[in-house]
CSV table of C-alpha atoms in Angstrom, one decimal:
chain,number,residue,atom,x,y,z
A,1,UNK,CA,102.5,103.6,88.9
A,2,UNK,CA,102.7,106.0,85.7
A,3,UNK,CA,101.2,104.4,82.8
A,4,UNK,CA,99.4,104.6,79.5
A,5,UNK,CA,95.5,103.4,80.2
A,6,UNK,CA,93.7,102.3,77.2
A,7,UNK,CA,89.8,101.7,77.8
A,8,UNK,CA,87.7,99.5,76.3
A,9,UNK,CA,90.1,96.8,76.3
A,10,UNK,CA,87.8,95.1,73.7
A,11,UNK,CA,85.2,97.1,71.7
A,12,UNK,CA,82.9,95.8,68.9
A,13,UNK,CA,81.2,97.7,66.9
A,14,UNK,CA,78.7,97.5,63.9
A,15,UNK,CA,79.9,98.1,60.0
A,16,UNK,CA,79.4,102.2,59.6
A,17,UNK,CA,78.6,102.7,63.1
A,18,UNK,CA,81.2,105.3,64.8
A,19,UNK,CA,83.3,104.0,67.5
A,20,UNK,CA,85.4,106.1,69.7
A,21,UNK,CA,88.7,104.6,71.5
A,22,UNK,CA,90.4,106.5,74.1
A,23,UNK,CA,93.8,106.7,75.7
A,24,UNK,CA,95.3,108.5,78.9
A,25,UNK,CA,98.5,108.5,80.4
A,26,UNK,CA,100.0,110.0,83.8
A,27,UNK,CA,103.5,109.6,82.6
A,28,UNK,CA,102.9,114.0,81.7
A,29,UNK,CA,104.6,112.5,78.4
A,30,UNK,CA,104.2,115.5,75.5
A,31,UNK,CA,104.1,113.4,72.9
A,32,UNK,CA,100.9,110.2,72.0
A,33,UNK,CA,100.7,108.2,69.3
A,34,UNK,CA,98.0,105.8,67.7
A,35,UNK,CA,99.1,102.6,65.9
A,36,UNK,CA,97.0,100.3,64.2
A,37,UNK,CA,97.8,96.5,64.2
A,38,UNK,CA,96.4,93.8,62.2
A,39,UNK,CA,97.1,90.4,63.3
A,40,UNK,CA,100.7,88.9,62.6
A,41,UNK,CA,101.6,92.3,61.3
A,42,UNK,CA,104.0,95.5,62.3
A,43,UNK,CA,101.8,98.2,64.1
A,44,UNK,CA,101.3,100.7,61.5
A,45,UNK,CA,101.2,104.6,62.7
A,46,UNK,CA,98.2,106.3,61.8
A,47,UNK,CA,98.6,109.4,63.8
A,48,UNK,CA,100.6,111.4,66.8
A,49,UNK,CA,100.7,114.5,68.6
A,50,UNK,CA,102.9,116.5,70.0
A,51,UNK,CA,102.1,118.5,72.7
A,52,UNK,CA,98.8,120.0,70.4
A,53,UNK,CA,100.2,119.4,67.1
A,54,UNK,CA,98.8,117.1,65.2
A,55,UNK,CA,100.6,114.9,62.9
A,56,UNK,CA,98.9,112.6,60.6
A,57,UNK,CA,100.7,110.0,58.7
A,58,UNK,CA,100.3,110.0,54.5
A,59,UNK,CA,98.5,106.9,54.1
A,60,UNK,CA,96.2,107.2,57.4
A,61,UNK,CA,92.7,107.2,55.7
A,62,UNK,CA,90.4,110.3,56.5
A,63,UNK,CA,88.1,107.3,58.5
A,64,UNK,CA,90.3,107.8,61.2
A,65,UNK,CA,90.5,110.9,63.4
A,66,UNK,CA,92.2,112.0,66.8
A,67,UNK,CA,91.2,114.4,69.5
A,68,UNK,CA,93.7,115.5,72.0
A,69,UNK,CA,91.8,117.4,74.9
A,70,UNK,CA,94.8,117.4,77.1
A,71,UNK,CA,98.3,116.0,77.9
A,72,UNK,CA,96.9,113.5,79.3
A,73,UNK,CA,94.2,112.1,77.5
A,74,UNK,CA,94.0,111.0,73.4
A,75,UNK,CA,90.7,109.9,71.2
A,76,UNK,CA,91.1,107.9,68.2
A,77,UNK,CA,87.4,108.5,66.5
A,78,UNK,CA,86.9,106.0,63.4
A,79,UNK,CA,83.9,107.6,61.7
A,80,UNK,CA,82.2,104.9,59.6
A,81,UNK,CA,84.4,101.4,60.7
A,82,UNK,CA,85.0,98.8,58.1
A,83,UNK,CA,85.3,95.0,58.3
A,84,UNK,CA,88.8,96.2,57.2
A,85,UNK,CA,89.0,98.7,60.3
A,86,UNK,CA,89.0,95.3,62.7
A,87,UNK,CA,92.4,95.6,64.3
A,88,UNK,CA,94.5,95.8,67.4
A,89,UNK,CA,94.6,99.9,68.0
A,90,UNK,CA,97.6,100.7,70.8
A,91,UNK,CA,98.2,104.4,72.3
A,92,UNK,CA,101.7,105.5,73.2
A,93,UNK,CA,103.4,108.1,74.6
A,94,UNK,CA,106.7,109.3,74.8
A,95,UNK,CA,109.0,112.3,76.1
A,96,UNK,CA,110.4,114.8,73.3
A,97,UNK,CA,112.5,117.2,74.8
A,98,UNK,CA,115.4,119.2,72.4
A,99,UNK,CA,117.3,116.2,70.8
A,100,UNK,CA,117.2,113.8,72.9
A,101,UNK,CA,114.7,110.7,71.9
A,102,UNK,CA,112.7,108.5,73.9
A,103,UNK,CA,111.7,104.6,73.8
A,104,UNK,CA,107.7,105.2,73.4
A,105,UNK,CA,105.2,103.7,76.3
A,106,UNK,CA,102.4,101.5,75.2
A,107,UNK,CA,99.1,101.2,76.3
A,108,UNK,CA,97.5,97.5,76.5
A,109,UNK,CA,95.7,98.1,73.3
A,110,UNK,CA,91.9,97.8,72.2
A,111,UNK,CA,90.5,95.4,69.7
A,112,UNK,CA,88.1,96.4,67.5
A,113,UNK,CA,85.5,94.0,66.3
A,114,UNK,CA,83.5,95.1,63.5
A,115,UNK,CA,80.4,93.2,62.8
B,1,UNK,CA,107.7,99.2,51.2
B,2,UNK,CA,108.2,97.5,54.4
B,3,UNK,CA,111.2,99.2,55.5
B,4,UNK,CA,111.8,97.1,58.5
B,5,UNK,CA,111.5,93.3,58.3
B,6,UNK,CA,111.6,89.9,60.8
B,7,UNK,CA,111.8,87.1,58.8
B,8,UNK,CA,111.0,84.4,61.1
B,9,UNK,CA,107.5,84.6,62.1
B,10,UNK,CA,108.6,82.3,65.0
B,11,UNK,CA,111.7,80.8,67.0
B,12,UNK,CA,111.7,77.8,69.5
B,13,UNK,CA,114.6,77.7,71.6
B,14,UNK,CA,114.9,75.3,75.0
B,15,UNK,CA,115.8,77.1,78.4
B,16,UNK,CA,119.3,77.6,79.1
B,17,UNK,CA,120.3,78.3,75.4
B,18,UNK,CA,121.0,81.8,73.3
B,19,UNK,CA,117.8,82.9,71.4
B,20,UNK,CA,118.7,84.9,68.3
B,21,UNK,CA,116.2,87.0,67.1
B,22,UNK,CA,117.2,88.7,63.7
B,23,UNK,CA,115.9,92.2,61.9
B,24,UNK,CA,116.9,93.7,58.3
B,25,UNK,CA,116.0,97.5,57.5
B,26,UNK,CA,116.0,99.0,54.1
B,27,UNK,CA,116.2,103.1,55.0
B,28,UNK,CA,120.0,104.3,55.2
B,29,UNK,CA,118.2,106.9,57.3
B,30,UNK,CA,117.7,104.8,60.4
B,31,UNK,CA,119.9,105.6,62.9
B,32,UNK,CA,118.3,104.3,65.9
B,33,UNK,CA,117.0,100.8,66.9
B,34,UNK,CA,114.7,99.1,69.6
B,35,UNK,CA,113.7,96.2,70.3
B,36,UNK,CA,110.1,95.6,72.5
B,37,UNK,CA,108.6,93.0,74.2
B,38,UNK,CA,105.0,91.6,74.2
B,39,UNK,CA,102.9,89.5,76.4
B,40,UNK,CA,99.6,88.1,75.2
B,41,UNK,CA,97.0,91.2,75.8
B,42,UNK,CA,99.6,93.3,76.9
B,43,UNK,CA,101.0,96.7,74.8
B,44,UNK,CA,104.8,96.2,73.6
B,45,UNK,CA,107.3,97.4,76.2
B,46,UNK,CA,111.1,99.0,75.6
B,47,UNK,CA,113.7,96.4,76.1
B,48,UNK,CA,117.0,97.9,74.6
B,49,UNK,CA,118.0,99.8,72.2
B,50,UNK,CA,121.1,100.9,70.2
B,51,UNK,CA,122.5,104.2,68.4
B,52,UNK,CA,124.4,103.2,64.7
B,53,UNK,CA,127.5,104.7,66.5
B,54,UNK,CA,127.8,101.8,68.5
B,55,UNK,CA,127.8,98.0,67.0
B,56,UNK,CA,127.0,96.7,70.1
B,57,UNK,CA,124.6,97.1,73.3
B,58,UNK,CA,124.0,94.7,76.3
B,59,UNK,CA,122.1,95.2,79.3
B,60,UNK,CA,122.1,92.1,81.6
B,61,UNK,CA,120.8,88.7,79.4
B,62,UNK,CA,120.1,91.0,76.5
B,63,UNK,CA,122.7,91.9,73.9
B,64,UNK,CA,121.8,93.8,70.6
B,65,UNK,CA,124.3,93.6,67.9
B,66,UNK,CA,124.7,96.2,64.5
B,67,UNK,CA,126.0,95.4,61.3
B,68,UNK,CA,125.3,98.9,59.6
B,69,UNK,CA,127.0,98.0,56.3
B,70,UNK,CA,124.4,95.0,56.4
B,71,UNK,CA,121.5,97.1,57.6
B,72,UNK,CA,121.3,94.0,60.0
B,73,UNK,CA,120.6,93.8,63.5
B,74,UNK,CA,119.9,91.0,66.2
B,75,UNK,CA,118.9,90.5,70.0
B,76,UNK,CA,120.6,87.6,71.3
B,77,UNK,CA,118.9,86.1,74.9
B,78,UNK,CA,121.8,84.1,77.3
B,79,UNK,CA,120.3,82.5,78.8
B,80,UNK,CA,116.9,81.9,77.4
B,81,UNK,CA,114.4,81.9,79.9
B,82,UNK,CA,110.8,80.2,79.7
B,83,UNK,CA,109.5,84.0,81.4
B,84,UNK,CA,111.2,85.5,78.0
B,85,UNK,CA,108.8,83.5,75.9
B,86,UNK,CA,106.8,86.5,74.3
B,87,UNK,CA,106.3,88.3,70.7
B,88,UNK,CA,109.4,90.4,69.7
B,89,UNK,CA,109.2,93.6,67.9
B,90,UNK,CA,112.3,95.0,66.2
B,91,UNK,CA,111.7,99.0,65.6
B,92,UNK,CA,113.8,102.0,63.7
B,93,UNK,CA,113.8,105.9,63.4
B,94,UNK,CA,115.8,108.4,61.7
B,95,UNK,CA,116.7,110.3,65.0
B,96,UNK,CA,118.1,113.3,62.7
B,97,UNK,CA,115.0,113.7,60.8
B,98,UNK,CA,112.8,116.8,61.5
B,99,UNK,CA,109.6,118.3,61.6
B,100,UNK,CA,106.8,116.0,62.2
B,101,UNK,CA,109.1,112.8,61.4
B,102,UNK,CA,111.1,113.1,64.3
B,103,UNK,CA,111.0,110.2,67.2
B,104,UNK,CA,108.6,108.1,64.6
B,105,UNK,CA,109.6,104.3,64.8
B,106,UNK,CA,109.0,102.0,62.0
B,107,UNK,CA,108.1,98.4,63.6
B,108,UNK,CA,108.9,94.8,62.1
B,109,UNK,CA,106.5,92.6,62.1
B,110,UNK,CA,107.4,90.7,65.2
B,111,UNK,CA,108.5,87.4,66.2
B,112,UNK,CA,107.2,85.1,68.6
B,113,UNK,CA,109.6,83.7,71.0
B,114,UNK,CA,108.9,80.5,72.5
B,115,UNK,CA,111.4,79.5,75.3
B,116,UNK,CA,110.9,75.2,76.2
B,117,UNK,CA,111.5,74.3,80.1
């Protein structure tokens, strides 16, 4: 089945200690994304690509990084994590072709536990 | 700014009955809207959407309904299942918005559905 992997499932980590979370999908989607989301509240974009561009959002701090080696496989690199940094991260992907717009797939997510 | 708000953290609804979940948006902009799904320890998955050229969208036990003048939208759930018990995530985008904004969904803050046998 085509889907969006996300691996660890659960990661913890220790305060200023770089952590690396990674996503791949087999959907061939052009478009990932990385969301952060703290418990009881919306996922919050932090980043996407499409195809190699990358997009980072305003507000994303510079933390958090991305690597996109390939279609099918995404990094989300948080350099130095925070107690703050402890969240739910979920990877999606979706298809952007001409004007046409696509629901986004999600990934199962990782949490991050920073200790 | 939270441009997209659920204002009910929670909704308990006994099987058999409509579950209305509800959604306001603040950004004139939006022109698109989704609603996902989510199981415990499981990403969010597409449920239905709806295009602000339509007021209305239904796809078997799942209706969404759009009041633009209200920025107001809703899923209703007939008939509400115990299976359908999950975390509901309302989501927007400007689908007429380019460069690096397009296809980028802002997400409410979800709420959880809890469907009684």
């Amino acid at each position: 089945d085509a889907m969006v992997i996300q691996n660890p499932r659960y990661q913890v980590t220790q305060f200023g200690k770089p952590v690396t979370l990674s996503c791949s999908q087999t959907l061939n989607h052009n478009v990932m994304y990385w969301y952060q989301q703290k418990s009881s509240q919306a996922p919050k974009l932090l980043f996407h690509y499409y195809d190699k561009d990358f997009n980072n959002e305003a507000d994303t701090p510079d933390n958090f990084q991305s690597r996109r080696p390939n279609t099918s496989f995404c990094f989300l690199d948080i350099r130095s994590p925070g107690l703050g940094d402890a969240a739910m991260y979920l990877c999606a992907t979706s298809s952007r072709t001409g004007g046409e717009l696509y629901e986004q797939y999600f990934g199962p997510g990782t949490r991050l536990t920073v200790t | 700014d939270q441009q997209v708000k659920q204002n009910s953290p929670s909704l308990s609804v006994q099987e058999g009955r409509i579950s209305i979940l509800n959604c306001d948006y603040t950004n004139s902009m939006f022109d698109y809207f989704l609603w996902y799904k989510k199981y415990p320890a499981e990403g969010p998955t597409f449920l239905i959407s709806i295009s602000s050229i339509k007021d209305k969208n239904e796809d078997g036990r799942f209706t969404v309904f759009l009041n633009k003048s209200a920025k107001h939208l809703s899923l209703h759930i007939v008939p509400s299942q115990p299976g359908d018990s999950a975390v509901y995530f309302c989501a927007a985008s400007d689908i007429n918005a380019g460069g690096t904004s397009y296809g980028k969904l802002t997400f409410g803050q979800g709420t959880i559905l809890t469907v009684h046998p």
